[in-house]
Amino acid sequence: MAQERLDKMLASRGAGSRKKVGQLIRAGRVTVNGQPCRDSARKVSPEQDAVCVMGVPLRTRKERYFMLNKPAGVISATEDVEQKTVLELFPESERAGLAPVGRLDKDTLGLLLVTDDGALNHALTSPRHHVDKRYRALVSGTLADDAAEQFQRGIELRDGTKCLPADLTVLEQQADGCLVVEVVLHEGKYHQVKRMIAALGGHVERLERLSMGPLVLDPALEQGTYRELTEAEIETLFVVCKG
């Protein structure tokens, strides 16, 4: 098995900068196979050695996977000279290599996966995988009576673009006449939910993504905050890509 310097491995797996992990090691806050290790240069194997930082097991993957509850007003991009990007919601020390998986419109809220795993990013956004995406939308105007049936047949947009069959469920009608609907897409065209709703006479006032494939937005995540994916969540994404 390949071995790495302890400090280098800790830094590559998100335990902190090389300077920070060096301080943790010297302070005896890092253990290898249950024993404190104060040697930053010690060679360890991620596959064979149990490494803990302040009692927390070190994640075994080099790649990083984050679930972000995207707020409105930021764009799904790695950089932009004029507008704030989703990466600016992360500390600068964590941004290197990260990229959003797919895109949410600037005014769209909700689940966005952010990772430095380029292969997984490509697989999840590849049309051949048809990763389902579930949204909740607030819709004004008047939808066609057979809107759900039209979604299931496949909507033709106003510019002639044909969409794959999708699911539309009306959850409630508010006092002001607006509808709260849930939409499940099996593809990802530009502004697709908004354009599909518009084709049936409605207008999307608010849009939130609730899930992407097996990954469901954590209700404990406030807008603009993120957390690392659990190992179980990561594994479910790889299963989707293999399917």
PDB file of C-alpha atoms in Angstrom:
ATOM      1  CA  MET A   1       0.000   0.000   0.000  1.00  0.00           C
ATOM      2  CA  ALA A   2       1.219   3.532  -0.809  1.00  0.00           C
ATOM      3  CA  GLN A   3       2.338   5.557   2.173  1.00  0.00           C
ATOM      4  CA  GLU A   4       2.311   9.315   2.723  1.00  0.00           C
ATOM      5  CA  ARG A   5       3.791  11.732   5.217  1.00  0.00           C
ATOM      6  CA  LEU A   6       1.376  12.159   8.087  1.00  0.00           C
ATOM      7  CA  ASP A   7       1.167  15.955   7.792  1.00  0.00           C
ATOM      8  CA  LYS A   8       0.680  15.847   4.025  1.00  0.00           C
ATOM      9  CA  MET A   9      -2.074  13.257   4.286  1.00  0.00           C
ATOM     10  CA  LEU A  10      -3.903  15.206   6.995  1.00  0.00           C
ATOM     11  CA  ALA A  11      -3.794  18.411   4.952  1.00  0.00           C
ATOM     12  CA  SER A  12      -4.989  16.670   1.765  1.00  0.00           C
ATOM     13  CA  ARG A  13      -7.995  15.253   3.601  1.00  0.00           C
ATOM     14  CA  GLY A  14      -9.226  18.543   5.017  1.00  0.00           C
ATOM     15  CA  ALA A  15      -7.770  18.512   8.526  1.00  0.00           C
ATOM     16  CA  GLY A  16      -6.261  21.959   7.947  1.00  0.00           C
ATOM     17  CA  SER A  17      -3.265  23.662   6.393  1.00  0.00           C
ATOM     18  CA  ARG A  18       0.166  22.034   6.665  1.00  0.00           C
ATOM     19  CA  LYS A  19       0.998  24.580   9.374  1.00  0.00           C
ATOM     20  CA  LYS A  20      -2.174  23.803  11.337  1.00  0.00           C
ATOM     21  CA  VAL A  21      -1.816  20.021  11.139  1.00  0.00           C
ATOM     22  CA  GLY A  22       1.834  20.365  12.162  1.00  0.00           C
ATOM     23  CA  GLN A  23       0.699  22.163  15.310  1.00  0.00           C
ATOM     24  CA  LEU A  24      -1.877  19.451  16.013  1.00  0.00           C
ATOM     25  CA  ILE A  25       0.711  16.714  15.587  1.00  0.00           C
ATOM     26  CA  ARG A  26       3.246  18.401  17.873  1.00  0.00           C
ATOM     27  CA  ALA A  27       0.532  18.903  20.495  1.00  0.00           C
ATOM     28  CA  GLY A  28      -0.232  15.177  20.503  1.00  0.00           C
ATOM     29  CA  ARG A  29      -3.736  15.693  19.128  1.00  0.00           C
ATOM     30  CA  VAL A  30      -3.187  13.167  16.322  1.00  0.00           C
ATOM     31  CA  THR A  31      -3.159   9.421  16.917  1.00  0.00           C
ATOM     32  CA  VAL A  32      -2.032   6.616  14.619  1.00  0.00           C
ATOM     33  CA  ASN A  33      -3.464   3.204  15.460  1.00  0.00           C
ATOM     34  CA  GLY A  34      -4.531   4.495  18.870  1.00  0.00           C
ATOM     35  CA  GLN A  35      -1.178   6.003  19.865  1.00  0.00           C
ATOM     36  CA  PRO A  36      -0.286   9.720  19.871  1.00  0.00           C
ATOM     37  CA  CYS A  37       2.127  10.609  17.075  1.00  0.00           C
ATOM     38  CA  ARG A  38       4.243  13.770  17.243  1.00  0.00           C
ATOM     39  CA  ASP A  39       6.283  13.073  14.108  1.00  0.00           C
ATOM     40  CA  SER A  40       4.934  15.019  11.109  1.00  0.00           C
ATOM     41  CA  ALA A  41       7.182  13.065   8.738  1.00  0.00           C
ATOM     42  CA  ARG A  42       5.971   9.633   9.815  1.00  0.00           C
ATOM     43  CA  LYS A  43       4.838   7.552   6.849  1.00  0.00           C
ATOM     44  CA  VAL A  44       1.300   6.184   7.117  1.00  0.00           C
ATOM     45  CA  SER A  45      -1.048   4.278   4.845  1.00  0.00           C
ATOM     46  CA  PRO A  46      -4.634   5.597   4.554  1.00  0.00           C
ATOM     47  CA  GLU A  47      -5.838   2.052   3.841  1.00  0.00           C
ATOM     48  CA  GLN A  48      -4.043   0.303   6.708  1.00  0.00           C
ATOM     49  CA  ASP A  49      -3.513   2.842   9.500  1.00  0.00           C
ATOM     50  CA  ALA A  50      -6.286   4.250  11.702  1.00  0.00           C
ATOM     51  CA  VAL A  51      -5.599   7.991  11.957  1.00  0.00           C
ATOM     52  CA  CYS A  52      -7.636  10.252  14.245  1.00  0.00           C
ATOM     53  CA  VAL A  53      -7.500  14.012  14.718  1.00  0.00           C
ATOM     54  CA  MET A  54      -8.692  15.120  18.148  1.00  0.00           C
ATOM     55  CA  GLY A  55     -10.475  11.781  18.444  1.00  0.00           C
ATOM     56  CA  VAL A  56     -12.261  12.020  15.086  1.00  0.00           C
ATOM     57  CA  PRO A  57     -11.322   9.388  12.470  1.00  0.00           C
ATOM     58  CA  LEU A  58      -9.707  10.867   9.375  1.00  0.00           C
ATOM     59  CA  ARG A  59     -11.767  10.473   6.239  1.00  0.00           C
ATOM     60  CA  THR A  60     -10.157   8.019   3.863  1.00  0.00           C
ATOM     61  CA  ARG A  61     -10.916   9.819   0.590  1.00  0.00           C
ATOM     62  CA  LYS A  62      -8.686  12.527  -0.800  1.00  0.00           C
ATOM     63  CA  GLU A  63     -11.584  14.043  -2.728  1.00  0.00           C
ATOM     64  CA  ARG A  64     -13.989  16.366  -0.957  1.00  0.00           C
ATOM     65  CA  TYR A  65     -17.780  16.312  -1.284  1.00  0.00           C
ATOM     66  CA  PHE A  66     -20.030  19.038   0.112  1.00  0.00           C
ATOM     67  CA  MET A  67     -23.771  19.565   0.262  1.00  0.00           C
ATOM     68  CA  LEU A  68     -24.573  23.264  -0.058  1.00  0.00           C
ATOM     69  CA  ASN A  69     -27.937  24.890   0.576  1.00  0.00           C
ATOM     70  CA  LYS A  70     -27.576  27.529  -2.113  1.00  0.00           C
ATOM     71  CA  PRO A  71     -29.134  30.924  -1.383  1.00  0.00           C
ATOM     72  CA  ALA A  72     -30.473  33.300  -4.012  1.00  0.00           C
ATOM     73  CA  GLY A  73     -28.104  35.892  -5.409  1.00  0.00           C
ATOM     74  CA  VAL A  74     -25.044  33.732  -6.055  1.00  0.00           C
ATOM     75  CA  ILE A  75     -24.150  32.007  -9.310  1.00  0.00           C
ATOM     76  CA  SER A  76     -23.144  28.375  -9.788  1.00  0.00           C
ATOM     77  CA  ALA A  77     -19.628  28.997 -11.055  1.00  0.00           C
ATOM     78  CA  THR A  78     -16.069  28.710  -9.807  1.00  0.00           C
ATOM     79  CA  GLU A  79     -15.231  32.363 -10.480  1.00  0.00           C
ATOM     80  CA  ASP A  80     -16.748  35.524 -11.904  1.00  0.00           C
ATOM     81  CA  VAL A  81     -15.407  39.069 -12.100  1.00  0.00           C
ATOM     82  CA  GLU A  82     -18.787  40.699 -11.501  1.00  0.00           C
ATOM     83  CA  GLN A  83     -21.016  38.360  -9.502  1.00  0.00           C
ATOM     84  CA  LYS A  84     -20.621  36.400  -6.278  1.00  0.00           C
ATOM     85  CA  THR A  85     -20.169  32.673  -6.814  1.00  0.00           C
ATOM     86  CA  VAL A  86     -21.121  29.678  -4.679  1.00  0.00           C
ATOM     87  CA  LEU A  87     -17.441  29.047  -3.941  1.00  0.00           C
ATOM     88  CA  GLU A  88     -17.307  32.347  -2.080  1.00  0.00           C
ATOM     89  CA  LEU A  89     -19.553  30.724   0.525  1.00  0.00           C
ATOM     90  CA  PHE A  90     -16.553  28.511   1.402  1.00  0.00           C
ATOM     91  CA  PRO A  91     -13.439  29.710   3.247  1.00  0.00           C
ATOM     92  CA  GLU A  92     -10.719  30.641   0.791  1.00  0.00           C
ATOM     93  CA  SER A  93      -8.503  27.894   2.206  1.00  0.00           C
ATOM     94  CA  GLU A  94     -11.017  25.237   1.101  1.00  0.00           C
ATOM     95  CA  ARG A  95     -11.833  26.476  -2.417  1.00  0.00           C
ATOM     96  CA  ALA A  96      -8.913  25.027  -4.388  1.00  0.00           C
ATOM     97  CA  GLY A  97     -10.166  22.485  -6.918  1.00  0.00           C
ATOM     98  CA  LEU A  98     -13.827  22.725  -5.905  1.00  0.00           C
ATOM     99  CA  ALA A  99     -16.579  23.109  -8.492  1.00  0.00           C
ATOM    100  CA  PRO A 100     -20.378  22.916  -8.414  1.00  0.00           C
ATOM    101  CA  VAL A 101     -21.987  19.837  -9.954  1.00  0.00           C
ATOM    102  CA  GLY A 102     -24.318  21.253 -12.589  1.00  0.00           C
ATOM    103  CA  ARG A 103     -25.941  24.629 -12.209  1.00  0.00           C
ATOM    104  CA  LEU A 104     -28.733  26.310 -10.329  1.00  0.00           C
ATOM    105  CA  ASP A 105     -29.972  29.681 -11.614  1.00  0.00           C
ATOM    106  CA  LYS A 106     -28.869  32.740  -9.673  1.00  0.00           C
ATOM    107  CA  ASP A 107     -32.284  33.104  -8.046  1.00  0.00           C
ATOM    108  CA  THR A 108     -32.819  29.375  -7.438  1.00  0.00           C
ATOM    109  CA  LEU A 109     -32.326  27.991  -3.936  1.00  0.00           C
ATOM    110  CA  GLY A 110     -31.527  24.604  -2.521  1.00  0.00           C
ATOM    111  CA  LEU A 111     -29.348  21.575  -2.992  1.00  0.00           C
ATOM    112  CA  LEU A 112     -26.070  21.985  -4.827  1.00  0.00           C
ATOM    113  CA  LEU A 113     -23.306  19.402  -4.703  1.00  0.00           C
ATOM    114  CA  VAL A 114     -19.797  20.881  -4.652  1.00  0.00           C
ATOM    115  CA  THR A 115     -16.736  18.661  -5.068  1.00  0.00           C
ATOM    116  CA  ASP A 116     -13.187  18.433  -6.366  1.00  0.00           C
ATOM    117  CA  ASP A 117     -13.912  14.982  -7.806  1.00  0.00           C
ATOM    118  CA  GLY A 118     -13.945  15.840 -11.501  1.00  0.00           C
ATOM    119  CA  ALA A 119     -14.819  12.316 -12.621  1.00  0.00           C
ATOM    120  CA  LEU A 120     -17.914  12.175 -10.417  1.00  0.00           C
ATOM    121  CA  ASN A 121     -18.915  15.692 -11.471  1.00  0.00           C
ATOM    122  CA  HIS A 122     -18.760  14.676 -15.126  1.00  0.00           C
ATOM    123  CA  ALA A 123     -20.659  11.435 -14.527  1.00  0.00           C
ATOM    124  CA  LEU A 124     -23.498  13.087 -12.583  1.00  0.00           C
ATOM    125  CA  THR A 125     -23.998  15.759 -15.251  1.00  0.00           C
ATOM    126  CA  SER A 126     -23.707  13.389 -18.208  1.00  0.00           C
ATOM    127  CA  PRO A 127     -27.026  13.081 -20.109  1.00  0.00           C
ATOM    128  CA  ARG A 128     -26.685   9.304 -20.302  1.00  0.00           C
ATOM    129  CA  HIS A 129     -27.189   8.925 -16.555  1.00  0.00           C
ATOM    130  CA  HIS A 130     -30.445  10.934 -16.389  1.00  0.00           C
ATOM    131  CA  VAL A 131     -29.992  11.784 -12.700  1.00  0.00           C
ATOM    132  CA  ASP A 132     -33.397  12.792 -11.317  1.00  0.00           C
ATOM    133  CA  LYS A 133     -33.709  16.276  -9.845  1.00  0.00           C
ATOM    134  CA  ARG A 134     -36.653  17.232  -7.625  1.00  0.00           C
ATOM    135  CA  TYR A 135     -37.823  20.817  -7.174  1.00  0.00           C
ATOM    136  CA  ARG A 136     -40.473  22.735  -5.266  1.00  0.00           C
ATOM    137  CA  ALA A 137     -41.839  25.778  -7.094  1.00  0.00           C
ATOM    138  CA  LEU A 138     -44.216  28.609  -6.290  1.00  0.00           C
ATOM    139  CA  VAL A 139     -46.213  29.276  -9.450  1.00  0.00           C
ATOM    140  CA  SER A 140     -48.394  32.258 -10.320  1.00  0.00           C
ATOM    141  CA  GLY A 141     -50.764  32.499 -13.262  1.00  0.00           C
ATOM    142  CA  THR A 142     -53.047  29.725 -14.459  1.00  0.00           C
ATOM    143  CA  LEU A 143     -51.641  26.336 -15.402  1.00  0.00           C
ATOM    144  CA  ALA A 144     -53.392  24.241 -18.019  1.00  0.00           C
ATOM    145  CA  ASP A 145     -55.876  21.786 -16.503  1.00  0.00           C
ATOM    146  CA  ASP A 146     -53.935  18.861 -17.946  1.00  0.00           C
ATOM    147  CA  ALA A 147     -50.525  20.204 -16.891  1.00  0.00           C
ATOM    148  CA  ALA A 148     -49.521  16.978 -15.108  1.00  0.00           C
ATOM    149  CA  GLU A 149     -50.463  14.879 -18.125  1.00  0.00           C
ATOM    150  CA  GLN A 150     -48.528  17.186 -20.443  1.00  0.00           C
ATOM    151  CA  PHE A 151     -45.467  16.877 -18.218  1.00  0.00           C
ATOM    152  CA  GLN A 152     -45.718  13.085 -18.371  1.00  0.00           C
ATOM    153  CA  ARG A 153     -45.926  13.158 -22.173  1.00  0.00           C
ATOM    154  CA  GLY A 154     -42.982  15.546 -22.491  1.00  0.00           C
ATOM    155  CA  ILE A 155     -43.384  19.301 -22.790  1.00  0.00           C
ATOM    156  CA  GLU A 156     -42.482  21.129 -25.982  1.00  0.00           C
ATOM    157  CA  LEU A 157     -41.039  24.523 -25.044  1.00  0.00           C
ATOM    158  CA  ARG A 158     -41.913  27.746 -26.807  1.00  0.00           C
ATOM    159  CA  ASP A 159     -38.747  27.610 -28.894  1.00  0.00           C
ATOM    160  CA  GLY A 160     -39.600  24.100 -30.089  1.00  0.00           C
ATOM    161  CA  THR A 161     -37.261  22.249 -27.703  1.00  0.00           C
ATOM    162  CA  LYS A 162     -38.748  18.893 -26.657  1.00  0.00           C
ATOM    163  CA  CYS A 163     -38.277  17.842 -23.048  1.00  0.00           C
ATOM    164  CA  LEU A 164     -38.211  14.317 -21.710  1.00  0.00           C
ATOM    165  CA  PRO A 165     -41.266  13.160 -19.742  1.00  0.00           C
ATOM    166  CA  ALA A 166     -41.285  14.641 -16.242  1.00  0.00           C
ATOM    167  CA  ASP A 167     -43.517  14.655 -13.168  1.00  0.00           C
ATOM    168  CA  LEU A 168     -45.636  17.546 -11.902  1.00  0.00           C
ATOM    169  CA  THR A 169     -47.594  17.362  -8.648  1.00  0.00           C
ATOM    170  CA  VAL A 170     -49.716  20.199  -7.258  1.00  0.00           C
ATOM    171  CA  LEU A 171     -49.127  20.289  -3.487  1.00  0.00           C
ATOM    172  CA  GLU A 172     -51.392  23.187  -2.508  1.00  0.00           C
ATOM    173  CA  GLN A 173     -53.144  26.313  -3.707  1.00  0.00           C
ATOM    174  CA  GLN A 174     -52.469  29.401  -1.634  1.00  0.00           C
ATOM    175  CA  ALA A 175     -54.978  32.110  -0.703  1.00  0.00           C
ATOM    176  CA  ASP A 176     -53.508  34.437  -3.343  1.00  0.00           C
ATOM    177  CA  GLY A 177     -54.132  31.827  -6.044  1.00  0.00           C
ATOM    178  CA  CYS A 178     -50.497  30.765  -6.429  1.00  0.00           C
ATOM    179  CA  LEU A 179     -49.765  27.059  -6.633  1.00  0.00           C
ATOM    180  CA  VAL A 180     -47.061  25.166  -4.787  1.00  0.00           C
ATOM    181  CA  VAL A 181     -45.916  22.357  -7.058  1.00  0.00           C
ATOM    182  CA  GLU A 182     -43.282  19.653  -7.065  1.00  0.00           C
ATOM    183  CA  VAL A 183     -41.423  18.888 -10.286  1.00  0.00           C
ATOM    184  CA  VAL A 184     -39.160  15.914 -10.982  1.00  0.00           C
ATOM    185  CA  LEU A 185     -36.873  16.172 -14.018  1.00  0.00           C
ATOM    186  CA  HIS A 186     -34.824  13.423 -15.624  1.00  0.00           C
ATOM    187  CA  GLU A 187     -32.544  15.798 -17.532  1.00  0.00           C
ATOM    188  CA  GLY A 188     -31.109  19.286 -17.099  1.00  0.00           C
ATOM    189  CA  LYS A 189     -31.854  21.836 -19.778  1.00  0.00           C
ATOM    190  CA  TYR A 190     -31.259  25.561 -19.326  1.00  0.00           C
ATOM    191  CA  HIS A 191     -33.926  27.151 -17.053  1.00  0.00           C
ATOM    192  CA  GLN A 192     -35.932  23.988 -17.649  1.00  0.00           C
ATOM    193  CA  VAL A 193     -38.478  24.125 -14.821  1.00  0.00           C
ATOM    194  CA  LYS A 194     -39.237  27.780 -15.489  1.00  0.00           C
ATOM    195  CA  ARG A 195     -39.571  27.236 -19.236  1.00  0.00           C
ATOM    196  CA  MET A 196     -41.804  24.166 -18.824  1.00  0.00           C
ATOM    197  CA  ILE A 197     -44.115  25.987 -16.433  1.00  0.00           C
ATOM    198  CA  ALA A 198     -44.207  28.998 -18.766  1.00  0.00           C
ATOM    199  CA  ALA A 199     -45.194  26.742 -21.676  1.00  0.00           C
ATOM    200  CA  LEU A 200     -48.322  25.799 -19.702  1.00  0.00           C
ATOM    201  CA  GLY A 201     -49.352  29.339 -18.746  1.00  0.00           C
ATOM    202  CA  GLY A 202     -47.662  29.754 -15.378  1.00  0.00           C
ATOM    203  CA  HIS A 203     -44.752  31.768 -14.006  1.00  0.00           C
ATOM    204  CA  VAL A 204     -42.247  30.475 -11.440  1.00  0.00           C
ATOM    205  CA  GLU A 205     -41.961  32.967  -8.588  1.00  0.00           C
ATOM    206  CA  ARG A 206     -39.672  30.859  -6.401  1.00  0.00           C
ATOM    207  CA  LEU A 207     -37.727  27.676  -7.098  1.00  0.00           C
ATOM    208  CA  GLU A 208     -35.882  25.360  -4.728  1.00  0.00           C
ATOM    209  CA  ARG A 209     -34.085  22.112  -5.516  1.00  0.00           C
ATOM    210  CA  LEU A 210     -34.820  19.438  -2.940  1.00  0.00           C
ATOM    211  CA  SER A 211     -32.853  16.463  -4.224  1.00  0.00           C
ATOM    212  CA  MET A 212     -30.443  15.261  -6.874  1.00  0.00           C
ATOM    213  CA  GLY A 213     -30.522  11.525  -7.474  1.00  0.00           C
ATOM    214  CA  PRO A 214     -30.325   9.882  -4.027  1.00  0.00           C
ATOM    215  CA  LEU A 215     -28.928  13.017  -2.381  1.00  0.00           C
ATOM    216  CA  VAL A 216     -31.587  14.909  -0.401  1.00  0.00           C
ATOM    217  CA  LEU A 217     -31.173  18.427   0.958  1.00  0.00           C
ATOM    218  CA  ASP A 218     -30.486  18.283   4.694  1.00  0.00           C
ATOM    219  CA  PRO A 219     -33.321  20.212   6.412  1.00  0.00           C
ATOM    220  CA  ALA A 220     -30.871  21.278   9.126  1.00  0.00           C
ATOM    221  CA  LEU A 221     -28.769  23.224   6.601  1.00  0.00           C
ATOM    222  CA  GLU A 222     -29.609  26.920   6.572  1.00  0.00           C
ATOM    223  CA  GLN A 223     -29.362  28.823   3.302  1.00  0.00           C
ATOM    224  CA  GLY A 224     -25.769  29.684   2.512  1.00  0.00           C
ATOM    225  CA  THR A 225     -24.324  26.907   4.677  1.00  0.00           C
ATOM    226  CA  TYR A 226     -22.818  23.557   3.766  1.00  0.00           C
ATOM    227  CA  ARG A 227     -21.574  20.306   5.246  1.00  0.00           C
ATOM    228  CA  GLU A 228     -19.455  17.392   4.097  1.00  0.00           C
ATOM    229  CA  LEU A 229     -21.312  14.414   2.701  1.00  0.00           C
ATOM    230  CA  THR A 230     -21.365  11.278   4.796  1.00  0.00           C
ATOM    231  CA  GLU A 231     -19.611   8.207   3.461  1.00  0.00           C
ATOM    232  CA  ALA A 232     -23.021   6.599   2.875  1.00  0.00           C
ATOM    233  CA  GLU A 233     -24.175   9.594   0.803  1.00  0.00           C
ATOM    234  CA  ILE A 234     -20.994   9.490  -1.275  1.00  0.00           C
ATOM    235  CA  GLU A 235     -21.443   5.786  -1.960  1.00  0.00           C
ATOM    236  CA  THR A 236     -25.008   6.318  -3.203  1.00  0.00           C
ATOM    237  CA  LEU A 237     -23.730   8.814  -5.774  1.00  0.00           C
ATOM    238  CA  PHE A 238     -21.192   6.330  -7.087  1.00  0.00           C
ATOM    239  CA  VAL A 239     -23.934   3.702  -7.383  1.00  0.00           C
ATOM    240  CA  VAL A 240     -25.966   6.100  -9.559  1.00  0.00           C
ATOM    241  CA  CYS A 241     -22.977   6.723 -11.814  1.00  0.00           C
ATOM    242  CA  LYS A 242     -22.387   3.005 -12.256  1.00  0.00           C
ATOM    243  CA  GLY A 243     -26.010   2.381 -13.210  1.00  0.00           C
TER     244      GLY A 243
END
